[in-house]
Tab-separated table of C-alpha atoms in Angstrom:
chain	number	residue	atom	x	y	z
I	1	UNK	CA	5.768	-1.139	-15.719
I	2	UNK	CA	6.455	2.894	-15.907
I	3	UNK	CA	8.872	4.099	-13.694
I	4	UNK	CA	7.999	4.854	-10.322
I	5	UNK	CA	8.705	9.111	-9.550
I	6	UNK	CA	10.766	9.501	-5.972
I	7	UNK	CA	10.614	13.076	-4.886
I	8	UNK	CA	14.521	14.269	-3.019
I	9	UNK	CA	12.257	13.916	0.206
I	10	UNK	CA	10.775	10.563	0.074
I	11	UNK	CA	14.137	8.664	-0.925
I	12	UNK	CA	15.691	10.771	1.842
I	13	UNK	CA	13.002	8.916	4.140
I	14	UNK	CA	13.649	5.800	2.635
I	15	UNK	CA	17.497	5.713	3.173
I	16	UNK	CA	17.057	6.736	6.805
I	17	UNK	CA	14.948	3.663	7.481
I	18	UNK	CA	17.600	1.428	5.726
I	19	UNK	CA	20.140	2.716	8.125
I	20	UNK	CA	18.049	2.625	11.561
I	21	UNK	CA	16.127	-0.466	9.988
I	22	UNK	CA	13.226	0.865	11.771
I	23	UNK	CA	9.750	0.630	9.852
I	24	UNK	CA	8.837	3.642	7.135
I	25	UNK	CA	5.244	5.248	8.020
I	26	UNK	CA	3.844	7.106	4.993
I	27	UNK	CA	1.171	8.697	5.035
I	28	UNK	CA	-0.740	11.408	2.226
I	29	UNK	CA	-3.800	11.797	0.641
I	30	UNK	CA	-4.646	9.068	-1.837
I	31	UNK	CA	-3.339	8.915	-5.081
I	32	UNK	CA	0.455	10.077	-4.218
I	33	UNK	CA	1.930	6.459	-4.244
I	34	UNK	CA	2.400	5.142	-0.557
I	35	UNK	CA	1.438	1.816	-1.755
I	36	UNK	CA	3.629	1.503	-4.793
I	37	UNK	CA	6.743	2.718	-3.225
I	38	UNK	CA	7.229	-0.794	-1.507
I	39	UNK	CA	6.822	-2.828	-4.787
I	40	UNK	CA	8.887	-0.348	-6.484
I	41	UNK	CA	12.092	-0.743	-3.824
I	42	UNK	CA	11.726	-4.524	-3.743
I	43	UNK	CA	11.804	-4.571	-7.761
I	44	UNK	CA	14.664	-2.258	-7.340
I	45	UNK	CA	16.482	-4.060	-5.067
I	46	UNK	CA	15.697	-7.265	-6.357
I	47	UNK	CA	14.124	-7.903	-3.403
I	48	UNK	CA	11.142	-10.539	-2.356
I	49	UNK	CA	8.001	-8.374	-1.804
I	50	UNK	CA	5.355	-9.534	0.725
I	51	UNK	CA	1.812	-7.219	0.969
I	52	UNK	CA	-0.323	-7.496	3.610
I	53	UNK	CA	-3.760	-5.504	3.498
I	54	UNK	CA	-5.281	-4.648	6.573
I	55	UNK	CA	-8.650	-4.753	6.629
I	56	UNK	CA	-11.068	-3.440	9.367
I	57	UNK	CA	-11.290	-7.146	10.741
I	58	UNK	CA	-7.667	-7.439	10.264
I	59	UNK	CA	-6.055	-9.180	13.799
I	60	UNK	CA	-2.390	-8.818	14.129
I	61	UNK	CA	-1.607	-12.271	14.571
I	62	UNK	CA	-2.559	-12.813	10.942
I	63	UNK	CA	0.819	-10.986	9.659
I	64	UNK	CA	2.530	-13.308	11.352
I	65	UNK	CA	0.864	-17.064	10.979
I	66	UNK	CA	-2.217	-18.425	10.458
I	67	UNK	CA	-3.345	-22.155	12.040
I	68	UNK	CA	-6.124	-23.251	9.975
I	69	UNK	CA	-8.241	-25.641	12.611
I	70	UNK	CA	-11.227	-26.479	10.087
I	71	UNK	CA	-8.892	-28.080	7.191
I	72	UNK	CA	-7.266	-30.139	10.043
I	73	UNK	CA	-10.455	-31.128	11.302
I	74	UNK	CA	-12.032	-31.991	7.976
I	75	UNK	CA	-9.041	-33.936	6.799
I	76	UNK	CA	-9.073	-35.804	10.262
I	77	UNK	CA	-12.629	-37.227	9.391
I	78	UNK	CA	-11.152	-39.436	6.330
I	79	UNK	CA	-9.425	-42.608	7.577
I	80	UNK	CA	-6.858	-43.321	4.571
I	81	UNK	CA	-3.153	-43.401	6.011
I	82	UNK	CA	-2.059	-40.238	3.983
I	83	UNK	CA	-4.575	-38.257	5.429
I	84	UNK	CA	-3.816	-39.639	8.988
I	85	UNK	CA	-0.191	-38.901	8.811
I	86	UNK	CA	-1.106	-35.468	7.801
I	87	UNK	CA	-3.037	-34.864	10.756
I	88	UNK	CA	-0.925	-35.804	13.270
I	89	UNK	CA	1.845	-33.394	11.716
I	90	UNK	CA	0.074	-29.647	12.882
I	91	UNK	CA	2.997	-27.899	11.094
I	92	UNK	CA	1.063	-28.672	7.541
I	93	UNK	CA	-1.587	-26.579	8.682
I	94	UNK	CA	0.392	-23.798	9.934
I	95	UNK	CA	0.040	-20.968	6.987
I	96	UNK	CA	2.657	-17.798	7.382
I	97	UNK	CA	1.483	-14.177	6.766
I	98	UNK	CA	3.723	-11.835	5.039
I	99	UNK	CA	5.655	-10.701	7.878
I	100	UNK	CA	5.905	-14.410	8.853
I	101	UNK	CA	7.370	-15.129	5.318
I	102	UNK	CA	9.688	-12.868	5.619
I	103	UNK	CA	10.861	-13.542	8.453
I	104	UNK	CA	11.724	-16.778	7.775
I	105	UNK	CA	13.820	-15.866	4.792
I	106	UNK	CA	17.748	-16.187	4.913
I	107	UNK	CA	17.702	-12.831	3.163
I	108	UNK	CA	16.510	-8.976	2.754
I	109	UNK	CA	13.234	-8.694	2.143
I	110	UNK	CA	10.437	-5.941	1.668
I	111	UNK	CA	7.259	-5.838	3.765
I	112	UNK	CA	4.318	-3.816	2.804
I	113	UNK	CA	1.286	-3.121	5.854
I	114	UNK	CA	-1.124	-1.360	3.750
I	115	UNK	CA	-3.394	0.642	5.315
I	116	UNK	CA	-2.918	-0.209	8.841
I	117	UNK	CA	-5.536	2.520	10.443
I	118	UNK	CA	-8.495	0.639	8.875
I	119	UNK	CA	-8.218	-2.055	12.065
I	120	UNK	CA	-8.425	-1.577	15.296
I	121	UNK	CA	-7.097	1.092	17.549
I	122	UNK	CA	-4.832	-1.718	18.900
I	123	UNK	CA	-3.941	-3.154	15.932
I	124	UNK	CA	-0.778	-1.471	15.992
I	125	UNK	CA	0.431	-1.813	19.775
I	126	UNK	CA	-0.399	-5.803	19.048
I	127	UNK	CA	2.575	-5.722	17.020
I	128	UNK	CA	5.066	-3.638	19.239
I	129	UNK	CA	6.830	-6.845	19.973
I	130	UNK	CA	7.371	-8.643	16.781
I	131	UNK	CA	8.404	-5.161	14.964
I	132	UNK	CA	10.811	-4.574	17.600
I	133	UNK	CA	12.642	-7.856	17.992
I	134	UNK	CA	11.869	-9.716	14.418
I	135	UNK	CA	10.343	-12.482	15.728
I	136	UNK	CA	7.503	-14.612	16.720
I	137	UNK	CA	6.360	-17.427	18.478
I	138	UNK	CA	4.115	-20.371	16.993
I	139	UNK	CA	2.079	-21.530	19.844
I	140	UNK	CA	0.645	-24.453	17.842
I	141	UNK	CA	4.297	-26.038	16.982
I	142	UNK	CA	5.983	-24.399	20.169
I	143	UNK	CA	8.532	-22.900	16.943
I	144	UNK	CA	9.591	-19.686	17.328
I	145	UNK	CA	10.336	-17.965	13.942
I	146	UNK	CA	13.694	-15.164	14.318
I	147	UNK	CA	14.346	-12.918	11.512
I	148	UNK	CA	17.846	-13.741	10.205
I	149	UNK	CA	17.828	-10.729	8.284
I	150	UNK	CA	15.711	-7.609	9.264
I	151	UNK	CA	13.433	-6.753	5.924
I	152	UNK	CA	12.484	-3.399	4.960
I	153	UNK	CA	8.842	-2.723	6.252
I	154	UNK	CA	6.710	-0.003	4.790
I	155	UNK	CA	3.554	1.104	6.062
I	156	UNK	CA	0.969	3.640	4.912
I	157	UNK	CA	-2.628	4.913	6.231
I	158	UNK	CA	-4.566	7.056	5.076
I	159	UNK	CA	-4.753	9.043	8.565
I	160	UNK	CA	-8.622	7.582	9.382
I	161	UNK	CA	-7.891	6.426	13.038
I	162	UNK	CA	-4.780	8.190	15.283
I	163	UNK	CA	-2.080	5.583	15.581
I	164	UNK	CA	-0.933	4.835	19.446
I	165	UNK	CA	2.420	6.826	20.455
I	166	UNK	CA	4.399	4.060	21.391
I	167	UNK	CA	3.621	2.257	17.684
I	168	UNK	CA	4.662	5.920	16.202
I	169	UNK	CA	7.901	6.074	18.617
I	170	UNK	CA	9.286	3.071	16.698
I	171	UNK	CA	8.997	4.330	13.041
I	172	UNK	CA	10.680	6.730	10.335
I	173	UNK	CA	7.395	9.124	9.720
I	174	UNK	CA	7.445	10.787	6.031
I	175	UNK	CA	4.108	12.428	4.654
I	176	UNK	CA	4.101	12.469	1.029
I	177	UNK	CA	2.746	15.673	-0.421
I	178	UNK	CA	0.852	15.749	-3.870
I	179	UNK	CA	2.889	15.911	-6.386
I	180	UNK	CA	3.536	19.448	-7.944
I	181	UNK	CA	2.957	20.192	-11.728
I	182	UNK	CA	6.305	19.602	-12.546
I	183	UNK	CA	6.405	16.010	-10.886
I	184	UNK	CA	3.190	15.643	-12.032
I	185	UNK	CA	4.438	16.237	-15.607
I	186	UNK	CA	7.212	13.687	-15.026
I	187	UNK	CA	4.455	10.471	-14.056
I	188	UNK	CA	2.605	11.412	-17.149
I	189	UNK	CA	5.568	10.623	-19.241
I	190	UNK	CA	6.801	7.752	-17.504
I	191	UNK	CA	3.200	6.199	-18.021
I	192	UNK	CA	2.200	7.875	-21.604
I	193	UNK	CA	5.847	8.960	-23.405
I	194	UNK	CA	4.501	9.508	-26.486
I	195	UNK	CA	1.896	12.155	-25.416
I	196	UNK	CA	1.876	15.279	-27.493
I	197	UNK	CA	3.249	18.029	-24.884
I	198	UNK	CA	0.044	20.534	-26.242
I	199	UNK	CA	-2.375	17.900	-24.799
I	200	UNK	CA	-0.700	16.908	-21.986
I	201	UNK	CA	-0.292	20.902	-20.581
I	202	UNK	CA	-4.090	21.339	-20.963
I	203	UNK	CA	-4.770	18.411	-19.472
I	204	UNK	CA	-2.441	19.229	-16.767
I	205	UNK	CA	-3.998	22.849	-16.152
I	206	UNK	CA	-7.947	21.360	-16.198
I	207	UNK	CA	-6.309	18.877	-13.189
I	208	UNK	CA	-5.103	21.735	-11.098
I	209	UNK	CA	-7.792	23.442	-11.330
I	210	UNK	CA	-10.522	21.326	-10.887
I	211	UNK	CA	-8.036	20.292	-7.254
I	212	UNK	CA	-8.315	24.333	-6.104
I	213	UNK	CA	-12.251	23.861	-5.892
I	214	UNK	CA	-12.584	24.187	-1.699
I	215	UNK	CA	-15.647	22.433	-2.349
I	216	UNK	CA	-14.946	19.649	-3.534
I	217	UNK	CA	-15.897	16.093	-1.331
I	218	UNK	CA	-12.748	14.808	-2.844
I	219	UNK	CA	-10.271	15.814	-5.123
I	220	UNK	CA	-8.931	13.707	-7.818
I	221	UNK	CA	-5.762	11.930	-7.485
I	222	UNK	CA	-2.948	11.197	-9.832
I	223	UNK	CA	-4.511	7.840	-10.812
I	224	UNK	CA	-7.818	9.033	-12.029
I	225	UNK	CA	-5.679	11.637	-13.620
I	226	UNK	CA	-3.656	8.909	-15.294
I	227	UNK	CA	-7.495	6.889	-16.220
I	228	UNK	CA	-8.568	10.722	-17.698
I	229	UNK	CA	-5.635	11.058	-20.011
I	230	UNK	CA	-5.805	7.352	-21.007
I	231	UNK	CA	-9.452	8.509	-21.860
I	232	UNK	CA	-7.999	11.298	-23.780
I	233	UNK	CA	-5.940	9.705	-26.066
I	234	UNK	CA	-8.175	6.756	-26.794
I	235	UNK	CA	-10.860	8.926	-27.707
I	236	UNK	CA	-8.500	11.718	-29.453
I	237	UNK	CA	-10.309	14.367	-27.152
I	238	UNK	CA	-8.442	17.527	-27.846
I	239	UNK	CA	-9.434	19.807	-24.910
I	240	UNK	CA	-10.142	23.055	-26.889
I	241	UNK	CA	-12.843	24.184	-24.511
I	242	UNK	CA	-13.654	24.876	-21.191
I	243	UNK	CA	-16.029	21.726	-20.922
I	244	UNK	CA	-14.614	19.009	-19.060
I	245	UNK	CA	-15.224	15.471	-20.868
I	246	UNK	CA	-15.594	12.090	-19.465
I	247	UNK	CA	-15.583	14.147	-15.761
I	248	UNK	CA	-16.763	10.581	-14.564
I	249	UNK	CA	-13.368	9.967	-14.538
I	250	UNK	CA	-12.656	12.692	-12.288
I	251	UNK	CA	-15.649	12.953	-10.088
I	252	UNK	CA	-16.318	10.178	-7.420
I	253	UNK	CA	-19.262	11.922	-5.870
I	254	UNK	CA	-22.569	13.243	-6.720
I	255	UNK	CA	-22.198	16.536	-5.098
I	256	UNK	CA	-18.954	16.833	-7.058
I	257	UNK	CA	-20.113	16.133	-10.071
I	258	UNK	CA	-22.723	19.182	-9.781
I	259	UNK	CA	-20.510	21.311	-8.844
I	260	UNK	CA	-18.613	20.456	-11.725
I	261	UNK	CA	-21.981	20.863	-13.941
I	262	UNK	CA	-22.776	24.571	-12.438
């Protein structure tokens, strides 16, 4: 796996969450690694890794357990004594989500809440509670679950809803800027080192570019620069005109893909 790029900025936000052991917030525009950076500190760490991907129908509760009433039921309708003995014991049908996992480890963990503005505006304040003391309460088993250790919990959005004050009071905010040329250069090489430097500058330049168009619906990011030059050097494209090739790759829009034609 190539190495994951930390700017001075975002490892400075990282080690001030480790010491307050209050959640990370990232935020940026897509493409500059808010989702990777919590599978690249567990790996780092040698730390378990939990994800959790919000969705828009995405209820809090689900982070934390999950008590699944039709496999219960459907079991309960076969008479055998295994699946009797199963029923009666509600625990087997308890399922933890990834905050609930970790949780219930002895240890450190990492946490990732990936793209927590795509639920509901209350999404966040629903979990005020269970962020703030590290635990939760199983209604089903009357268990409640206390962190022994607090894990590391990282979690980005993309900045489509506003996220309640009191949710925002409680974390370490960081907003990861796009990555300069120079960075830039640096991700290239961790993911294609044996890149001739000629194609990889051209490339480079066309990328920058094509992100100063003020028209554009939406710019390209660094992974469908990374799909480009993987493009590149399949197809031994050498760049020695203006034309832009495979701009598929680049493009995500209709409008933007005219604009790159005209």
């Amino acid at each position: 796996m190539p190495e994951y790029i930390l700017s001075e900025e975002l490892k400075e936000a990282v080690q001030v969450a480790e010491i307050t052991m209050r959640p990370l917030l990232l935020k940026g525009e897509p493409g500059t690694g808010k989702t990777l950076l919590a599978s690249h500190v567990a790996e780092s760490k040698n730390l378990p890794f939990f994800r959790w991907h919000v969705k828009s129908t995405s209820l809090a509760k689900e982070g934390l357990y999950f008590y699944d009433a039709v496999s219960r039921l459907n079991d309960s309708r076969f008479p055998d004594q295994a699946s009797m003995e199963r029923v009666r014991n509600v625990k087997n049908y308890i399922q933890l989500g990834a905050l609930g996992e970790a949780y219930s480890l002895p240890n450190k963990s990492v946490v990732l809440i990936d793209e927590i503005d795509k639920a509901d505006i209350e999404f966040p304040n629903d979990l005020l509670l269970e962020l703030d003391k590290m635990e939760f309460f199983i209604s089903e088993t009357k268990e409640l679950v206390s962190a022994k250790v607090r894990p590391m919990i990282i979690i980005t959005s993309n900045n489509e809803k506003e996220l309640p004050d009191a949710f925002l009071r409680r974390c370490i905010f960081h907003y990861i800027e796009f990555p300069r040329k120079e960075t830039m250069r640096e991700i290239v090489l961790a993911h294609f080192p044996r890149i001739q430097t000629e194609l990889m500058e051209k490339a480079l330049a066309m990328f920058y570019t094509i992100r100063k168009i003020d028209s554009l619906r939406k710019k390209p990011s660094t992974s469908e620069l990374l799909d480009w030059i993987q493009i590149l050097l399949h197809t031994g494209e050498t760049l020695d005109s203006s034309k832009i090739p495979f701009a598929g790759t680049l493009f995500k829009s209709e409008e933007d893909y005219r604009v790159h034609l005209n």
